[in-house]
Short mmCIF file of C-alpha atoms in Angstrom, two decimals:
data_model
loop_
_atom_site.label_atom_id
_atom_site.label_comp_id
_atom_site.label_asym_id
_atom_site.label_seq_id
_atom_site.Cartn_x
_atom_site.Cartn_y
_atom_site.Cartn_z
CA UNK A 1 -4.07 -25.25 15.62
CA UNK A 2 -6.35 -24.83 13.56
CA UNK A 3 -5.93 -23.12 10.15
CA UNK A 4 -7.32 -19.68 10.49
CA UNK A 5 -11.13 -19.05 9.42
CA UNK A 6 -10.06 -15.69 7.16
CA UNK A 7 -7.15 -14.47 6.35
CA UNK A 8 -6.40 -10.72 6.43
CA UNK A 9 -3.87 -9.41 4.09
CA UNK A 10 -3.45 -5.66 4.02
CA UNK A 11 -0.93 -3.69 1.60
CA UNK A 12 0.71 -0.39 1.47
CA UNK A 13 1.53 0.68 -1.91
CA UNK A 14 3.83 2.98 -2.89
CA UNK A 15 7.48 1.26 -2.11
CA UNK A 16 6.35 -1.42 -1.14
CA UNK A 17 4.36 -3.41 -4.04
CA UNK A 18 5.57 -1.27 -7.08
CA UNK A 19 9.38 0.78 -6.36
CA UNK A 20 8.49 4.37 -6.71
CA UNK A 21 6.06 6.77 -5.43
CA UNK A 22 3.08 7.11 -7.69
CA UNK A 23 2.06 10.90 -6.45
CA UNK A 24 5.76 11.56 -8.50
CA UNK A 25 5.41 8.89 -11.52
CA UNK A 26 3.73 10.60 -13.66
CA UNK A 27 5.12 13.93 -13.75
CA UNK A 28 8.47 12.57 -14.51
CA UNK A 29 7.43 10.90 -17.03
CA UNK A 30 5.06 13.68 -18.87
CA UNK A 31 6.46 17.45 -17.39
CA UNK A 32 9.54 17.47 -15.14
CA UNK A 33 9.44 20.48 -14.87
CA UNK A 34 6.32 20.29 -12.26
CA UNK A 35 8.37 18.57 -10.03
CA UNK A 36 10.01 22.54 -9.14
CA UNK A 37 6.47 23.54 -8.71
CA UNK A 38 6.36 19.16 -6.17
CA UNK A 39 9.87 20.93 -3.98
CA UNK A 40 8.50 24.85 -4.15
CA UNK A 41 5.38 23.53 -2.36
CA UNK A 42 7.51 21.25 -0.11
CA UNK A 43 9.36 23.82 1.38
CA UNK A 44 6.63 25.90 2.08
CA UNK A 45 4.85 22.86 4.10
CA UNK A 46 1.60 22.68 1.83
CA UNK A 47 -0.52 19.65 2.33
CA UNK A 48 1.02 16.57 0.32
CA UNK A 49 -2.55 15.88 -1.13
CA UNK A 50 -3.28 19.75 -1.95
CA UNK A 51 0.26 19.97 -3.57
CA UNK A 52 -0.34 16.92 -5.58
CA UNK A 53 -3.84 18.09 -6.60
CA UNK A 54 -2.28 21.58 -7.30
CA UNK A 55 1.01 19.57 -9.69
CA UNK A 56 -2.15 18.07 -11.76
CA UNK A 57 -3.48 20.94 -12.22
CA UNK A 58 -0.08 22.20 -13.62
CA UNK A 59 -0.38 19.03 -15.63
CA UNK A 60 -3.70 19.33 -17.34
CA UNK A 61 -2.18 23.79 -17.99
CA UNK A 62 0.40 22.19 -20.11
CA UNK A 63 -1.83 20.38 -22.75
CA UNK A 64 -1.44 16.49 -20.78
CA UNK A 65 -5.17 15.09 -20.65
CA UNK A 66 -6.73 12.29 -18.30
CA UNK A 67 -5.84 9.58 -21.42
CA UNK A 68 -2.48 10.25 -20.83
CA UNK A 69 -1.84 9.71 -17.42
CA UNK A 70 -3.50 6.50 -17.44
CA UNK A 71 -1.27 5.62 -20.22
CA UNK A 72 1.35 6.07 -18.30
CA UNK A 73 0.74 4.21 -15.32
CA UNK A 74 -1.07 1.47 -16.96
CA UNK A 75 3.03 0.60 -18.57
CA UNK A 76 4.33 1.22 -14.98
CA UNK A 77 5.74 -2.16 -13.65
CA UNK A 78 5.32 -3.78 -10.20
CA UNK A 79 7.85 -5.06 -7.68
CA UNK A 80 9.23 -8.61 -9.34
CA UNK A 81 6.62 -11.16 -8.09
CA UNK A 82 3.39 -9.40 -6.66
CA UNK A 83 1.57 -10.20 -9.46
CA UNK A 84 2.50 -14.19 -8.03
CA UNK A 85 2.23 -12.92 -4.29
CA UNK A 86 -0.98 -11.90 -4.54
CA UNK A 87 -2.82 -14.58 -6.73
CA UNK A 88 -1.35 -17.02 -3.97
CA UNK A 89 -2.98 -14.90 -1.13
CA UNK A 90 -6.41 -15.06 -2.86
CA UNK A 91 -5.70 -19.50 -3.69
CA UNK A 92 -5.55 -19.20 -0.21
CA UNK A 93 -9.01 -17.31 0.35
CA UNK A 94 -7.22 -14.17 1.56
CA UNK A 95 -8.89 -10.95 1.50
CA UNK A 96 -6.32 -8.18 -0.10
CA UNK A 97 -6.49 -4.37 0.54
CA UNK A 98 -4.41 -1.71 -0.38
CA UNK A 99 -4.38 1.01 2.07
CA UNK A 100 -2.63 3.68 0.55
CA UNK A 101 -2.09 7.50 0.99
CA UNK A 102 -1.75 7.78 -2.87
CA UNK A 103 -5.38 7.61 -4.81
CA UNK A 104 -7.60 5.67 -5.99
CA UNK A 105 -7.24 6.22 -9.47
CA UNK A 106 -3.05 6.01 -10.07
CA UNK A 107 -3.32 2.77 -7.89
CA UNK A 108 -6.23 1.51 -10.45
CA UNK A 109 -4.35 1.95 -13.63
CA UNK A 110 -1.23 -0.20 -12.64
CA UNK A 111 -3.33 -2.94 -11.52
CA UNK A 112 -4.73 -3.03 -14.82
CA UNK A 113 -2.16 -2.63 -16.82
CA UNK A 114 -0.24 -5.49 -15.31
CA UNK A 115 -3.79 -7.32 -15.59
CA UNK A 116 -4.23 -8.17 -11.71
CA UNK A 117 -7.05 -5.56 -10.92
CA UNK A 118 -9.24 -8.64 -10.34
CA UNK A 119 -6.54 -9.65 -7.24
CA UNK A 120 -7.81 -7.18 -5.13
CA UNK A 121 -11.02 -6.86 -2.80
CA UNK A 122 -10.72 -3.15 -2.03
CA UNK A 123 -8.63 0.02 -2.63
CA UNK A 124 -8.62 2.29 0.46
CA UNK A 125 -6.96 5.75 -0.85
CA UNK A 126 -7.49 9.75 -1.71
CA UNK A 127 -10.59 9.53 -4.16
CA UNK A 128 -9.68 10.68 -7.95
CA UNK A 129 -12.30 12.52 -9.78
CA UNK A 130 -12.64 14.73 -13.14
CA UNK A 131 -13.74 18.17 -13.13
CA UNK A 132 -14.52 20.15 -16.28
CA UNK A 133 -11.63 18.06 -17.62
CA UNK A 134 -9.48 17.57 -15.37
CA UNK A 135 -8.42 15.22 -13.13
CA UNK A 136 -9.50 16.55 -9.48
CA UNK A 137 -7.50 14.81 -5.86
CA UNK A 138 -9.69 15.32 -2.49
CA UNK A 139 -8.66 14.11 0.87
CA UNK A 140 -9.93 10.36 1.58
CA UNK A 141 -10.99 12.18 4.26
CA UNK A 142 -11.30 15.95 6.30
CA UNK A 143 -12.51 14.75 9.92
CA UNK A 144 -9.51 15.02 12.32
CA UNK A 145 -8.37 11.64 13.91
CA UNK A 146 -7.18 11.02 16.86
CA UNK A 147 -4.20 8.98 16.06
CA UNK A 148 -0.91 9.69 17.88
CA UNK A 149 1.25 8.49 15.44
CA UNK A 150 2.68 9.02 12.14
CA UNK A 151 -0.46 9.45 10.22
CA UNK A 152 -0.73 12.30 8.20
CA UNK A 153 -4.10 13.78 8.31
CA UNK A 154 -6.36 12.92 5.44
CA UNK A 155 -5.84 9.01 6.19
CA UNK A 156 -4.69 7.29 9.35
CA UNK A 157 -4.52 3.74 8.31
CA UNK A 158 -5.21 2.03 11.21
CA UNK A 159 -8.23 3.78 12.48
CA UNK A 160 -9.50 2.59 8.53
CA UNK A 161 -8.55 -0.52 8.46
CA UNK A 162 -9.96 -1.40 12.39
CA UNK A 163 -13.56 0.26 11.39
CA UNK A 164 -13.55 -1.64 8.24
CA UNK A 165 -12.18 -4.81 8.94
CA UNK A 166 -12.28 -5.18 12.89
CA UNK A 167 -12.26 -9.30 12.61
CA UNK A 168 -8.91 -8.83 11.99
CA UNK A 169 -7.80 -9.03 15.03
CA UNK A 170 -10.42 -12.16 15.63
CA UNK A 171 -7.52 -14.81 17.18
CA UNK A 172 -9.46 -17.13 14.88
CA UNK A 173 -8.27 -15.21 11.82
CA UNK A 174 -5.40 -14.09 10.95
CA UNK A 175 -3.81 -10.35 9.18
CA UNK A 176 -0.91 -9.80 7.70
CA UNK A 177 0.01 -6.01 6.68
CA UNK A 178 3.19 -5.16 4.75
CA UNK A 179 4.74 -1.84 4.01
CA UNK A 180 7.44 0.55 4.09
CA UNK A 181 6.92 3.92 4.99
CA UNK A 182 6.43 6.02 8.44
CA UNK A 183 2.22 5.96 8.27
CA UNK A 184 2.90 2.20 8.06
CA UNK A 185 3.23 2.76 12.04
CA UNK A 186 0.06 2.97 13.04
CA UNK A 187 -1.47 -0.32 11.50
CA UNK A 188 1.56 -2.75 11.93
CA UNK A 189 1.47 -1.57 15.92
CA UNK A 190 -2.28 -2.85 15.97
CA UNK A 191 -1.53 -5.93 15.23
CA UNK A 192 -2.29 -8.05 17.93
CA UNK A 193 -1.04 -11.95 17.92
CA UNK A 194 -2.75 -12.96 14.96
CA UNK A 195 -1.06 -10.90 13.03
CA UNK A 196 2.22 -10.99 10.97
CA UNK A 197 4.41 -7.61 9.72
CA UNK A 198 6.36 -7.41 6.84
CA UNK A 199 8.59 -4.89 6.68
CA UNK A 200 10.64 -3.58 4.34
CA UNK A 201 14.43 -3.80 5.23
CA UNK A 202 16.12 -0.28 5.52
CA UNK A 203 12.93 2.61 4.66
CA UNK A 204 11.13 4.72 7.42
CA UNK A 205 9.25 1.59 8.77
CA UNK A 206 11.96 -0.55 9.46
CA UNK A 207 13.92 2.26 11.12
CA UNK A 208 10.95 3.35 12.95
CA UNK A 209 10.35 -0.34 14.35
CA UNK A 210 14.13 -0.83 15.65
CA UNK A 211 14.27 2.70 17.59
CA UNK A 212 10.82 2.65 19.54
CA UNK A 213 10.42 0.34 22.22
CA UNK A 214 6.21 0.82 21.43
CA UNK A 215 7.23 -1.44 18.57
CA UNK A 216 8.62 -4.08 21.05
CA UNK A 217 4.74 -5.76 21.47
CA UNK A 218 4.75 -6.62 18.49
CA UNK A 219 8.32 -9.00 18.53
CA UNK A 220 6.68 -10.35 21.69
CA UNK A 221 2.93 -11.16 20.25
CA UNK A 222 3.09 -11.61 16.84
CA UNK A 223 5.92 -12.38 13.38
CA UNK A 224 7.62 -9.93 12.13
CA UNK A 225 9.97 -10.16 8.68
CA UNK A 226 11.87 -8.07 7.09
CA UNK A 227 12.19 -8.22 3.94
CA UNK A 228 14.41 -5.80 0.41
CA UNK A 229 13.17 -7.45 -3.00
CA UNK A 230 9.28 -9.21 -4.14
CA UNK A 231 11.56 -12.45 -4.16
CA UNK A 232 11.55 -11.90 -0.59
CA UNK A 233 8.51 -10.95 0.34
CA UNK A 234 7.05 -14.34 -1.69
CA UNK A 235 8.75 -16.56 0.18
CA UNK A 236 8.13 -15.46 3.19
CA UNK A 237 4.73 -15.25 2.77
CA UNK A 238 4.45 -18.49 1.79
CA UNK A 239 6.26 -19.27 4.39
CA UNK A 240 3.63 -18.34 6.62
CA UNK A 241 0.68 -19.79 5.00
CA UNK A 242 2.04 -22.83 4.53
CA UNK A 243 2.40 -22.57 8.68
CA UNK A 244 -0.46 -21.80 9.20
CA UNK A 245 -2.09 -24.77 6.91
CA UNK A 246 -2.32 -23.16 3.72
CA UNK A 247 -1.16 -26.26 1.76
CA UNK A 248 -2.66 -24.70 -1.88
CA UNK A 249 0.18 -21.94 -1.12
CA UNK A 250 2.39 -23.87 -2.41
CA UNK A 251 3.93 -23.14 -6.35
CA UNK A 252 1.02 -24.69 -8.53
CA UNK A 253 3.42 -25.63 -11.35
CA UNK A 254 6.72 -27.38 -11.48
CA UNK A 255 8.57 -24.43 -12.87
CA UNK A 256 8.26 -22.17 -9.79
CA UNK A 257 5.60 -19.77 -11.49
CA UNK A 258 2.67 -18.68 -9.39
#
């Protein structure tokens, strides 16, 4: 089998590349009292993006500046071996894309803090802007999408990936989707025979895949991996890349560090 012409690696972010919800990370570290505001909003079914924007205003009113928020995220850890994983993908010429319902600023700061921003080609997420000295979170999209799966109203990951990277379905290419959550079901379902899905064990996506008959096609069409630790994910991705003919997926150093 010839080696794929192009490789696309699409990553979720929260609970996939980091072991936490990045939307909540900053409040837990700077002003835990804001969690009460978020809890109340959830009980009233406030839209998540709108709720986090309101929480950021509460943080500003409590005296925390943009620099404080950025520093918290620059100190945030990533899942073990994620930097090595991204370096391996780039050695193999992959296009690395993060698709997340978090926001661009938090993700950028975490990547920068871990010294790996240059390994990610694009971040698709909710924009966050400065407005009158505070951070203003806005939805990725306000246009209604027609997805019938579990996508939030502001971001259908599957639709966006298909629109921006249509060649990921080309049988001459290879596509990977790595995720854990409910909103990762849609892009996973859209993978074709050239696709592989890397599912975090025991999370919402894993449960959906187990119980939903419509996902049986993935088992027939593509490849399915399940992982828990970053080490497992790295090993599985390396195995997949080597099986596709990418010898550069081999460890470059004798000590096993990529």
